[in-house]
XYZ file of C-alpha atoms in Angstrom:
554
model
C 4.902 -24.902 -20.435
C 5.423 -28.525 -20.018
C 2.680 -31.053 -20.806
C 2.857 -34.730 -20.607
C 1.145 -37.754 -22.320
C -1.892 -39.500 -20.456
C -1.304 -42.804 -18.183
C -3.200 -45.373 -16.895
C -3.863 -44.308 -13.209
C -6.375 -46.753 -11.812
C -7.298 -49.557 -9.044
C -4.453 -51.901 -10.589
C -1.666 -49.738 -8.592
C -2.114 -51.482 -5.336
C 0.790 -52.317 -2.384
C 2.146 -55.509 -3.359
C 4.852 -53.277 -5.425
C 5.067 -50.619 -2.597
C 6.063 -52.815 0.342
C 9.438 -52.779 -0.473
C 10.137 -49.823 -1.603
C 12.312 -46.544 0.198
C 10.498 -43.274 -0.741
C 11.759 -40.040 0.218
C 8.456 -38.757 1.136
C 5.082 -40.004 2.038
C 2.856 -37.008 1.543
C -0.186 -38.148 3.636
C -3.963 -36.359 2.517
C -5.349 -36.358 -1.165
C -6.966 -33.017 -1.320
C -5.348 -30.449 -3.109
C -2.443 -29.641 -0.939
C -1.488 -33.034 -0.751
C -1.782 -33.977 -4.312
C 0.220 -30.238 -4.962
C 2.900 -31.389 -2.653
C 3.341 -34.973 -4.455
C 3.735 -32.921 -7.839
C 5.995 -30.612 -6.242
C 7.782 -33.473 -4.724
C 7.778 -35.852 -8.103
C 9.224 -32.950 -9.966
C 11.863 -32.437 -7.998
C 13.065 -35.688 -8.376
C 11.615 -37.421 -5.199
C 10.465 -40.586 -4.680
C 6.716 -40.064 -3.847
C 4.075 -41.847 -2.304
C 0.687 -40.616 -1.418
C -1.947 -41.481 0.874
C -5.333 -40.934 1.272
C -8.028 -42.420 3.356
C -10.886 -42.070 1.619
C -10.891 -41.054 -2.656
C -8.545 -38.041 -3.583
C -10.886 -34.393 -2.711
C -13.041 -36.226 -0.656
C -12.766 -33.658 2.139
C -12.532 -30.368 2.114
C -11.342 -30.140 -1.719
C -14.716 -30.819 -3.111
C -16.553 -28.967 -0.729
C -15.118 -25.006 -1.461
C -17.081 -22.195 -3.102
C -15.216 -23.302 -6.065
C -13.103 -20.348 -6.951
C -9.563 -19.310 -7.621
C -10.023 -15.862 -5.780
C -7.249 -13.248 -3.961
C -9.520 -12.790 -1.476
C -10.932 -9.302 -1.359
C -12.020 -9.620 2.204
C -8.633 -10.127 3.174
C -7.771 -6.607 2.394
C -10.214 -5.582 5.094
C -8.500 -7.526 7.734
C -4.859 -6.155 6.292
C -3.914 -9.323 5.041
C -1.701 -7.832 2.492
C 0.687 -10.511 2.092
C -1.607 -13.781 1.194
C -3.747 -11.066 -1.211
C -0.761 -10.986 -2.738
C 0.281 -14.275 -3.271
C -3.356 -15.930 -3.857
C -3.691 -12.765 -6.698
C -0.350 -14.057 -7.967
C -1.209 -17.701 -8.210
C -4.844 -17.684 -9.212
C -3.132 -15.985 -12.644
C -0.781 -19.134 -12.594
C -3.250 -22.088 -11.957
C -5.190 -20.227 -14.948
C -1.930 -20.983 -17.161
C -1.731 -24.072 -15.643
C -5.657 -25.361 -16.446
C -7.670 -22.740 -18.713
C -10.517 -25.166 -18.999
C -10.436 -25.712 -15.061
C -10.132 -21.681 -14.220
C -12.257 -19.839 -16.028
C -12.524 -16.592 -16.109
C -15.514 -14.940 -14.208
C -16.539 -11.099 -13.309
C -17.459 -10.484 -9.883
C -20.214 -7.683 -8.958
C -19.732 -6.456 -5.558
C -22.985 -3.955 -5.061
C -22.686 -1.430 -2.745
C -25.436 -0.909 -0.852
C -27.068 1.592 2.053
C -24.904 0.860 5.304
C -23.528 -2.233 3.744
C -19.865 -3.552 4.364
C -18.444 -1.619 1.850
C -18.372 2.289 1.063
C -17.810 3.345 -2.392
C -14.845 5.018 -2.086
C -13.253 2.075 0.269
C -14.192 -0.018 -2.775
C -12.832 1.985 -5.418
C -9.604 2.292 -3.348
C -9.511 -1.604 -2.180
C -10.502 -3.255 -6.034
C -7.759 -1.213 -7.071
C -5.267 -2.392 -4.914
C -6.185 -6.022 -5.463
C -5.670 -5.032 -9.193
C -2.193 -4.541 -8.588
C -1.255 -6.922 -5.496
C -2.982 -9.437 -7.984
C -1.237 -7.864 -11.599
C -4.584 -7.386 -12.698
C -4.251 -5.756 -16.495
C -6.265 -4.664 -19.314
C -10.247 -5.326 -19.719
C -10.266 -7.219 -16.151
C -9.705 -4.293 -14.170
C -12.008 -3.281 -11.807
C -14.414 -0.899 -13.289
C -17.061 1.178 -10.991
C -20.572 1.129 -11.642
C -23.111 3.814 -10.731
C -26.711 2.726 -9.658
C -28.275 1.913 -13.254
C -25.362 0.527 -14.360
C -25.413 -1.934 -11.790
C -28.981 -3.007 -12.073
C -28.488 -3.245 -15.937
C -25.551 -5.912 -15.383
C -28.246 -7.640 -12.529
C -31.945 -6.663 -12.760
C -32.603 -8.855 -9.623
C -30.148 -6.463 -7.027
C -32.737 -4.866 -4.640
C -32.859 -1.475 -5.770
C -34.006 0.065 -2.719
C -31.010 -0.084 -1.628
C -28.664 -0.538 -3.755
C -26.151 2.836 -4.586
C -24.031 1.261 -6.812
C -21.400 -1.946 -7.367
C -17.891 -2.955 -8.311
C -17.031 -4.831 -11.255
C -13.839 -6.874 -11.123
C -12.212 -10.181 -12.377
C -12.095 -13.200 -10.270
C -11.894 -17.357 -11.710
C -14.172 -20.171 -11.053
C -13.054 -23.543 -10.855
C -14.010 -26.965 -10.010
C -12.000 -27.750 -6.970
C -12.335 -31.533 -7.205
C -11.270 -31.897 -11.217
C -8.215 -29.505 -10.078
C -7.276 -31.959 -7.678
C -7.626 -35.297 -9.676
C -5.557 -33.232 -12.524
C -3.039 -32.424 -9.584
C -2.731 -35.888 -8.747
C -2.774 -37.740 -12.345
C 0.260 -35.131 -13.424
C 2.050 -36.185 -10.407
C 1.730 -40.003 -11.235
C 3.045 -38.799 -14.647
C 5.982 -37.408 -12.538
C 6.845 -40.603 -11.037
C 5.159 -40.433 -7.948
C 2.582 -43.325 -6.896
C -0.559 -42.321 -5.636
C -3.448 -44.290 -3.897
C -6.944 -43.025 -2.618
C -9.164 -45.935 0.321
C -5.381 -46.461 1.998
C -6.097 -45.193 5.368
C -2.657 -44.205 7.811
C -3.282 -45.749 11.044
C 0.244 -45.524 12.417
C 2.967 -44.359 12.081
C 7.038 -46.070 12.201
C 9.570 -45.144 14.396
C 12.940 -45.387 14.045
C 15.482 -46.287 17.211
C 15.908 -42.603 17.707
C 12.211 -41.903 17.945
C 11.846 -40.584 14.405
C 9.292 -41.244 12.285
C 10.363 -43.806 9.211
C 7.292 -44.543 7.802
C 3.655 -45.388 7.856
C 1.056 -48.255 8.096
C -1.249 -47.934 6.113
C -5.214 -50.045 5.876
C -6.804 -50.635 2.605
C -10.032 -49.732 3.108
C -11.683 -52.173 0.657
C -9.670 -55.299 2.053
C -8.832 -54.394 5.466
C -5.460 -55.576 5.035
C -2.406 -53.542 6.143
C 0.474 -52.847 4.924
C 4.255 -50.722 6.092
C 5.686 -48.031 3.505
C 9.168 -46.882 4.879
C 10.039 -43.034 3.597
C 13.064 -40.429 4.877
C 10.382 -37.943 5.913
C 6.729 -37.696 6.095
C 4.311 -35.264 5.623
C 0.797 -34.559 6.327
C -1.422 -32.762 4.643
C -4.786 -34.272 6.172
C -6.825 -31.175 6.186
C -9.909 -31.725 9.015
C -7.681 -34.836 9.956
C -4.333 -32.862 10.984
C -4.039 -32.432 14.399
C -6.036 -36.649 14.191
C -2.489 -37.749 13.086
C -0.646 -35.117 15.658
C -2.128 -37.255 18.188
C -1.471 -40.777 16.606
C 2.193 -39.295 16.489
C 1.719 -37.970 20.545
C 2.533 -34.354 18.982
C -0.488 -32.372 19.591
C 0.618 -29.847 21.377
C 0.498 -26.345 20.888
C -1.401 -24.322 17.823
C -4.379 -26.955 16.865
C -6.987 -26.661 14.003
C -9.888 -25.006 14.772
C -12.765 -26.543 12.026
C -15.680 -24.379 10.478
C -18.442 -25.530 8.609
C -19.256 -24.283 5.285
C -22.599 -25.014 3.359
C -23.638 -23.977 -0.240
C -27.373 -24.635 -1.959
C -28.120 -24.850 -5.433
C -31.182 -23.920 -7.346
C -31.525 -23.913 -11.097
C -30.635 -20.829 -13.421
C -33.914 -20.315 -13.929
C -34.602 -19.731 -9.930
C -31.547 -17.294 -9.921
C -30.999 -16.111 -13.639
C -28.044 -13.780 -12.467
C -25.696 -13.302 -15.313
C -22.740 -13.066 -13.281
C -21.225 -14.004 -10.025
C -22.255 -11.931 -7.480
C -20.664 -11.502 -3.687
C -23.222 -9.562 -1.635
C -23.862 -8.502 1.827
C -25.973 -10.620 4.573
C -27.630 -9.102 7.402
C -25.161 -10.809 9.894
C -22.302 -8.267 8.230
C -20.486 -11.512 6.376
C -20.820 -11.421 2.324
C -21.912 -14.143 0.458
C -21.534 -15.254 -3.101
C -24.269 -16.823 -5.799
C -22.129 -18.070 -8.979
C -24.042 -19.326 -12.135
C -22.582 -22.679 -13.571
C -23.798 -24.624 -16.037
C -27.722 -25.333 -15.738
C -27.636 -24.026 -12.156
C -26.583 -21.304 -9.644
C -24.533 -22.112 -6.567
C -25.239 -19.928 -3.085
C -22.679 -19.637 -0.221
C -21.252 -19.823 2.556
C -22.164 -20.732 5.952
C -19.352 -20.167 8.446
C -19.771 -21.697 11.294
C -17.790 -23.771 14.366
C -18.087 -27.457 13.804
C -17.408 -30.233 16.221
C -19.432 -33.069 14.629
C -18.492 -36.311 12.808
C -16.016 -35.660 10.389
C -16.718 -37.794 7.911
C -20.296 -36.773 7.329
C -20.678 -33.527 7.341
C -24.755 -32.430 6.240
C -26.447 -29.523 5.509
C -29.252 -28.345 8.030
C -32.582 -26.247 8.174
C -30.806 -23.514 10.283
C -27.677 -23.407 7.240
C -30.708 -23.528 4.420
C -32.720 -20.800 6.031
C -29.668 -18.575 6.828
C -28.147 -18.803 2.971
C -32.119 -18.531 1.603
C -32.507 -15.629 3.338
C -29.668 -13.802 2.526
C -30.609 -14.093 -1.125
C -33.925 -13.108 -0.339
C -32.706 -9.518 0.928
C -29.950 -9.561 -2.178
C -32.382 -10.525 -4.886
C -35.831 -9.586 -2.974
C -37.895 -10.615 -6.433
C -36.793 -14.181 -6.026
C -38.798 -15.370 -2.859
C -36.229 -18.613 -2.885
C -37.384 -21.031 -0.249
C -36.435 -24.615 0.572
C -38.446 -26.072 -2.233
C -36.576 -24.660 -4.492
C -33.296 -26.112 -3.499
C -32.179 -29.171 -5.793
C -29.166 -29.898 -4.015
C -26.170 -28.748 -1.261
C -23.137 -29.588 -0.489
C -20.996 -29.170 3.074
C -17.266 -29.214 3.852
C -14.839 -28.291 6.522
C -12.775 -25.895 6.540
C -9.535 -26.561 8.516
C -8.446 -23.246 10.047
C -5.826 -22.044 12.958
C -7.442 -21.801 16.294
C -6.920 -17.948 17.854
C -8.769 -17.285 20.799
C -11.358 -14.522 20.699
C -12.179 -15.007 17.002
C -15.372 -15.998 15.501
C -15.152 -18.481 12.454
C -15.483 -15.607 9.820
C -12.636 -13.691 11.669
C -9.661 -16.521 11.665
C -7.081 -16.163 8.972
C -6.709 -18.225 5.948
C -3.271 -17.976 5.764
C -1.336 -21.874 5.983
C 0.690 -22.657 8.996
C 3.541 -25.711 8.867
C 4.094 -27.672 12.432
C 7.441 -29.982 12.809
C 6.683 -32.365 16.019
C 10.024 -33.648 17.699
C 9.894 -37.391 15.934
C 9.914 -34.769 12.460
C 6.720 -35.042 11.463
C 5.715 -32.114 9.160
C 2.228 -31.334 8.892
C 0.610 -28.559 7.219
C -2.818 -27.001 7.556
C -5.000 -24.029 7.084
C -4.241 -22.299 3.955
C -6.894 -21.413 0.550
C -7.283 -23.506 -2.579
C -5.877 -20.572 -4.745
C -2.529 -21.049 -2.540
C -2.415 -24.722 -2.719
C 1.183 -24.527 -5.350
C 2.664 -22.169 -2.798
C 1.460 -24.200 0.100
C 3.417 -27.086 -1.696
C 6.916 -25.259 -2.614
C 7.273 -24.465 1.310
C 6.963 -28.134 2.423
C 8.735 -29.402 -0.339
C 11.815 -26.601 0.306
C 11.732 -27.953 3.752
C 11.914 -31.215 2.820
C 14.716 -30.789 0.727
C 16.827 -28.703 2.738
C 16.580 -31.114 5.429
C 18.464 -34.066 3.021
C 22.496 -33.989 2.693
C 22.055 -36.847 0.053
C 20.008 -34.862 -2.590
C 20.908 -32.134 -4.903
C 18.532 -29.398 -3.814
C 16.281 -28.377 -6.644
C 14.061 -25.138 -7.661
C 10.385 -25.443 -7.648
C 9.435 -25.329 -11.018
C 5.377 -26.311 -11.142
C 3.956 -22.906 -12.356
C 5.674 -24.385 -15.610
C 3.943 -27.929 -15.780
C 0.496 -27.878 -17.172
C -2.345 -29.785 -15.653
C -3.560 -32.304 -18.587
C -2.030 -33.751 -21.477
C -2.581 -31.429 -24.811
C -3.137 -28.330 -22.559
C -5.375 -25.307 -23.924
C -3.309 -22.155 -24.413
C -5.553 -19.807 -23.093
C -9.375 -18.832 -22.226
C -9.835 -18.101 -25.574
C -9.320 -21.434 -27.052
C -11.482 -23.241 -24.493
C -13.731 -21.060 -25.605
C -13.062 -21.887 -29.450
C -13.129 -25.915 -28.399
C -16.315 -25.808 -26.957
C -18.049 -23.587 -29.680
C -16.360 -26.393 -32.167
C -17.281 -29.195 -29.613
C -21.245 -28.068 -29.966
C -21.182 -28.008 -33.795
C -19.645 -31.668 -33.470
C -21.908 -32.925 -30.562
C -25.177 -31.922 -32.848
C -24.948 -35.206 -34.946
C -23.911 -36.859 -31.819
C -27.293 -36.253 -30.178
C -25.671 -34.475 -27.320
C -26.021 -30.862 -26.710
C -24.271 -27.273 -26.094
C -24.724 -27.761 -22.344
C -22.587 -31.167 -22.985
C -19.700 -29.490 -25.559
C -19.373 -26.820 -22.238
C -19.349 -29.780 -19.572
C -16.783 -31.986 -21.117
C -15.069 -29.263 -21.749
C -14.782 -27.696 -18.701
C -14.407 -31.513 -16.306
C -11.708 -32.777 -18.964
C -10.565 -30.268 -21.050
C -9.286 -32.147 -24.337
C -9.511 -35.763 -22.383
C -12.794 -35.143 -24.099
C -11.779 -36.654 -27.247
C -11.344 -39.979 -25.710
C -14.397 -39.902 -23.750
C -16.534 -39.341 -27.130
C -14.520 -41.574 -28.583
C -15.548 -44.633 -26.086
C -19.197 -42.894 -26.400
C -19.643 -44.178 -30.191
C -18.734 -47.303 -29.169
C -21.794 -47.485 -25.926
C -25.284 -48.944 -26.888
C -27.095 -46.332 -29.242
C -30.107 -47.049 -28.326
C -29.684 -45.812 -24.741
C -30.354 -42.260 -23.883
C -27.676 -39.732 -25.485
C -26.500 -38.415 -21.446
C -26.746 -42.233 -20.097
C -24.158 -43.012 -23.397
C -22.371 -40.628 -22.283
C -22.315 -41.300 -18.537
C -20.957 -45.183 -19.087
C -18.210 -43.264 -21.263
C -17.125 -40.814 -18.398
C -16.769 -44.296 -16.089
C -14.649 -46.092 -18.947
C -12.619 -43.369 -18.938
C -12.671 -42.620 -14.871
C -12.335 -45.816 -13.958
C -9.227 -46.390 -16.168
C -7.476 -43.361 -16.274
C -8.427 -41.545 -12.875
C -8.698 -43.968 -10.510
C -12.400 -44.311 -9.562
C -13.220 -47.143 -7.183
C -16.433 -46.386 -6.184
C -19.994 -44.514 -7.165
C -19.133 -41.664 -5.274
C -15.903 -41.372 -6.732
C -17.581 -40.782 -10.425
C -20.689 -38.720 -9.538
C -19.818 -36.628 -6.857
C -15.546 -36.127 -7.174
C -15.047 -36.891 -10.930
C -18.045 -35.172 -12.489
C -20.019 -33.051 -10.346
C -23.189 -34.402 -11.345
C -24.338 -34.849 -7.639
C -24.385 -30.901 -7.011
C -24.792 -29.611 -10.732
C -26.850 -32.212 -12.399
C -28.361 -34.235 -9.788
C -31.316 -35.025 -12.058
C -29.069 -36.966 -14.449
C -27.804 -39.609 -11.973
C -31.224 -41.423 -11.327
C -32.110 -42.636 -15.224
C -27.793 -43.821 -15.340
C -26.982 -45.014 -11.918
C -27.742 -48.768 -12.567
C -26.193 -49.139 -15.720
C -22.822 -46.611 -14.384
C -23.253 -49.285 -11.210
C -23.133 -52.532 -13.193
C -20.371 -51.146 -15.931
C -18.763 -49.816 -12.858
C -18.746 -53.490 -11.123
C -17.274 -54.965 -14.548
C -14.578 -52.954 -14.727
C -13.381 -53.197 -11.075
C -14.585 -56.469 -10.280
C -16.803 -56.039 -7.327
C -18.730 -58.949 -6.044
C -22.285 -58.376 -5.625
C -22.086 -57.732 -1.833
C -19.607 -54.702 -2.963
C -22.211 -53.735 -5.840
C -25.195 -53.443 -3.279
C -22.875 -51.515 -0.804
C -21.854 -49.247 -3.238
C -25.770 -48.108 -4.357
C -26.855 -48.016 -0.909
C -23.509 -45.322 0.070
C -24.833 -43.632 -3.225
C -28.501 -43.415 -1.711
C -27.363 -41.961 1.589
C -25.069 -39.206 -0.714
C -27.985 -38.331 -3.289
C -30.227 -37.946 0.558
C -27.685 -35.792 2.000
C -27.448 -33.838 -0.930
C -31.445 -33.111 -0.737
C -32.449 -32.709 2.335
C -31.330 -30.824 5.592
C -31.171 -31.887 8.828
C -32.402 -30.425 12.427
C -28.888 -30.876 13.521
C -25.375 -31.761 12.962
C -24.422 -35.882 12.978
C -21.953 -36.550 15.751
């Protein structure tokens, strides 16, 4: 497996160099199909630019249930193809990023005149074992009624008859994508988040030649000329379809998804569970870190894009579900420290509710040759990427056409082998962190955002004021590092997309955010109008993030 050295990949890379150049392919959209494609692309010898409006997983890439899944309800709906595939590639992206897919047994209970019998479950677990080329220890294993409720005491036990036990891997869909992106700019390919497409550049036969392009932070805009362009703008698809005049024809149909978290202590589950609601969907409520994560909603959305909030009716539906799950817990809306909700860019089929569409990705070609892709699951994303890039290929006499090779090319620089030695690293990390005044919660964090990248983050961390708080230390760290080496421009970028902290440690961003805001305006050189801007868009987040609305914002 091939690993590569780390790079400076920061604010500096701006368009004066780009204006002039001739790419092959503009991949426009930084969530995790784009960023896949530009890898896919760079790899292959392409010259690669990408674009992306806003900061790379600001969309729907952040916003997922955060797992690298085959998809057992699929199965129900026959969908034996993508099973197979997303089952194939969640093993891959594992090889790809141990520290980033982690290993994580599921418990499906089976309960009275719930969604799924015990024999159907038997039956459908194992065939996901072998679509997926599940072996050994994380095959599915069947549990009576007391074996269930000794893996989860909490399961209601009036009803429960029973669960299944198999493997499925949770991730952190925002780190995969800034690790997608980074290895790609190791590749060749230049990437830039805030650079907003506004047009697009015809050619005299009415093909599209290129893009311009808005920096978001400036305002001033820019032409970059490529051979073909793609785009992979998730909620924002069929958005540039209609820039180009191609909207015509299948169109995106968007669904909202929300997730709540409360801390382990509210939801002490010791594994992830996927459970029925009353509605007949299933649910899932995955422990990470200091807290456990609840969803999803799945719902039609046709509000404002770009803010897309939790409300009472989401909170209410996803507390009580867990309620009738885990009937002990009595969760209610004071217990919930934070949420986050994302869009979900799925094919339009008439007659289907939101839970009902398919997942599977569909590619449009508009007449000026504008590819776009949408639809499609995070565990598919590599896939997702080999198609486009095949077609892009195939479609140029003047390049050598070239085999897809990424399920070779690891993810970060000095790549862990396996689950196993994360686990090592992290039980060595804690032993080191002791005399460093952090703790076993931070040898498993670090760990799990950066993987070995660690090392230069502690590093930097001897060198911040001792005297400040051991997590504030190590917060100004995480932004030298960021800001330098992942492209951060702004306080979202670092505590929502870099680090999680907004949804998984929200209480550690108040007694930092100054200091993070003022090293953060060093670094990048923000005047102080930018500075004030930047806390008062970090105010609005940390609100969204803890409260719920009576309705969607339009």
């Amino acid at each position: 497996m091939q690993s590569q050295t780390l790079v400076p990949f920061s604010i500096n890379a701006r368009p004066d160099s780009l204006k002039d150049t001739n790419f092959d392919l503009i991949v426009i959209g930084g969530g995790v199909t784009g960023c896949g494609i530009a890898l896919d692309a760079a790899s292959r010898g392409l010259k690669t630019l990408l674009l992306e409006k806003e900061d790379f997983a600001a969309g729907t890439s952040s916003k997922s249930t955060k797992l690298i899944h085959g998809g057992l309800r699929y199965l129900k709906q026959f969908e034996i193809g993508l099973v197979r595939e997303t089952g194939t590639e969640r093993a891959i992206v594992h090889q790809l990023a141990p520290h980033l897919v982690l290993p994580e047994k599921m418990l499906l209970p089976l309960i009275e005149d719930g969604t799924y019998g015990k024999l159907a479950t038997s039956f459908g677990l194992k065939v996901y074992d072998v679509l997926a080329g599940v072996k050994g220890k994380d095959k599915r294993r069947m549990l009576n009624r007391n074996e269930a409720l000794s893996e989860e005491p909490l399961l209601n036990d009036d009803i429960l008859k029973g669960a299944g036990f198999y493997a499925e891997y949770r991730t952190d869909d925002a780190r995969l994508t800034i690790e997608l992106v980074k290895t790609a700019v190791r590749y060749g390919a230049q990437a830039m988040n805030y650079t907003k497409v506004v047009d697009f550049v015809y050619n005299d036969a009415g093909k599209v030649e290129g893009v311009v392009c808005e920096d978001q932070h400036s305002g001033e805009e820019w032409t970059a000329k490529a051979k073909q362009v793609v785009s992979a703008a998730g909620p924002w698809v069929d958005k540039m379809r209609k820039i180009d005049e191609s909207l015509e024809g299948k169109r995106l149909h968007l669904t909202k998804g929300v997730h709540v978290v409360v801390p382990n202590e509210k939801l002490p589950i010791k594994h992830s569970v996927y459970f029925d609601v009353p509605d007949g969907r299933m649910m899932f409520a995955i422990p990470r870190g200091k807290v456990t994560y609840i969803g999803t909603t799945d719902t039609t959305y046709e509000g404002d894009l770009n803010r897309v909030v939790a409300t009472y009716e989401d909170a209410k539906y996803l507390i009580e579900a867990v309620n009738q799950a885990f009937p002990t817990i009595e969760l209610t809306v004071d217990d919930l420290i934070s949420n986050w909700a994302g869009l979900r860019p799925l094919i339009h089929e008439d007659g289907k509710s939101p839970s009902e569409l398919s997942r599977k990705d569909e590619i449009f070609t508009s007449d000026t040759g504008l590819i776009s892709i949408a639809g499609g699951k995070l565990t598919g994303y590599r896939k997702m990427a080999q198609r486009i890039v095949d077609i892009v290929l195939r479609k140029r006499d003047d390049l050598p056409y070239k085999n897809c090779f990424t399920k070779t090319i690891a993810l970060t620089p000095d790549s862990f082998k396996d689950s196993v030695e994360v686990a090592d690293y992290i039980e060595s990390l804690s032993d080191r962190l002791e005399e460093m005044e952090l703790t076993d919660y931070h040898a498993w964090y670090l760990t799990t955002i950066y993987g070995k990248q660690a090392e230069q983050i502690l590093v930097r961390y001897e060198e911040e004021d001792s005297s400040l708080d051991a997590d504030v230390r190590l917060q100004l760290a995480e932004v030298w590092f960021t800001t330098h080496y992942e492209s951060v421009q702004s306080l979202s970028d670092f505590f929502v997309r870099r680090t999680g902290r907004l949804y998984f440690d929200i209480h550690s961003i108040a007694p930092a955010k100054d200091l993070v805001a003022n090293t953060m305006q060093t670094y990048l050189g923000w005047d102080d109008t930018r500075l004030v801007k930047e806390q008062e868009t970090l105010q609005i987040l940390v609100h969204d993030a803890t409260h719920y609305y009576e309705e969607e914002l339009v």
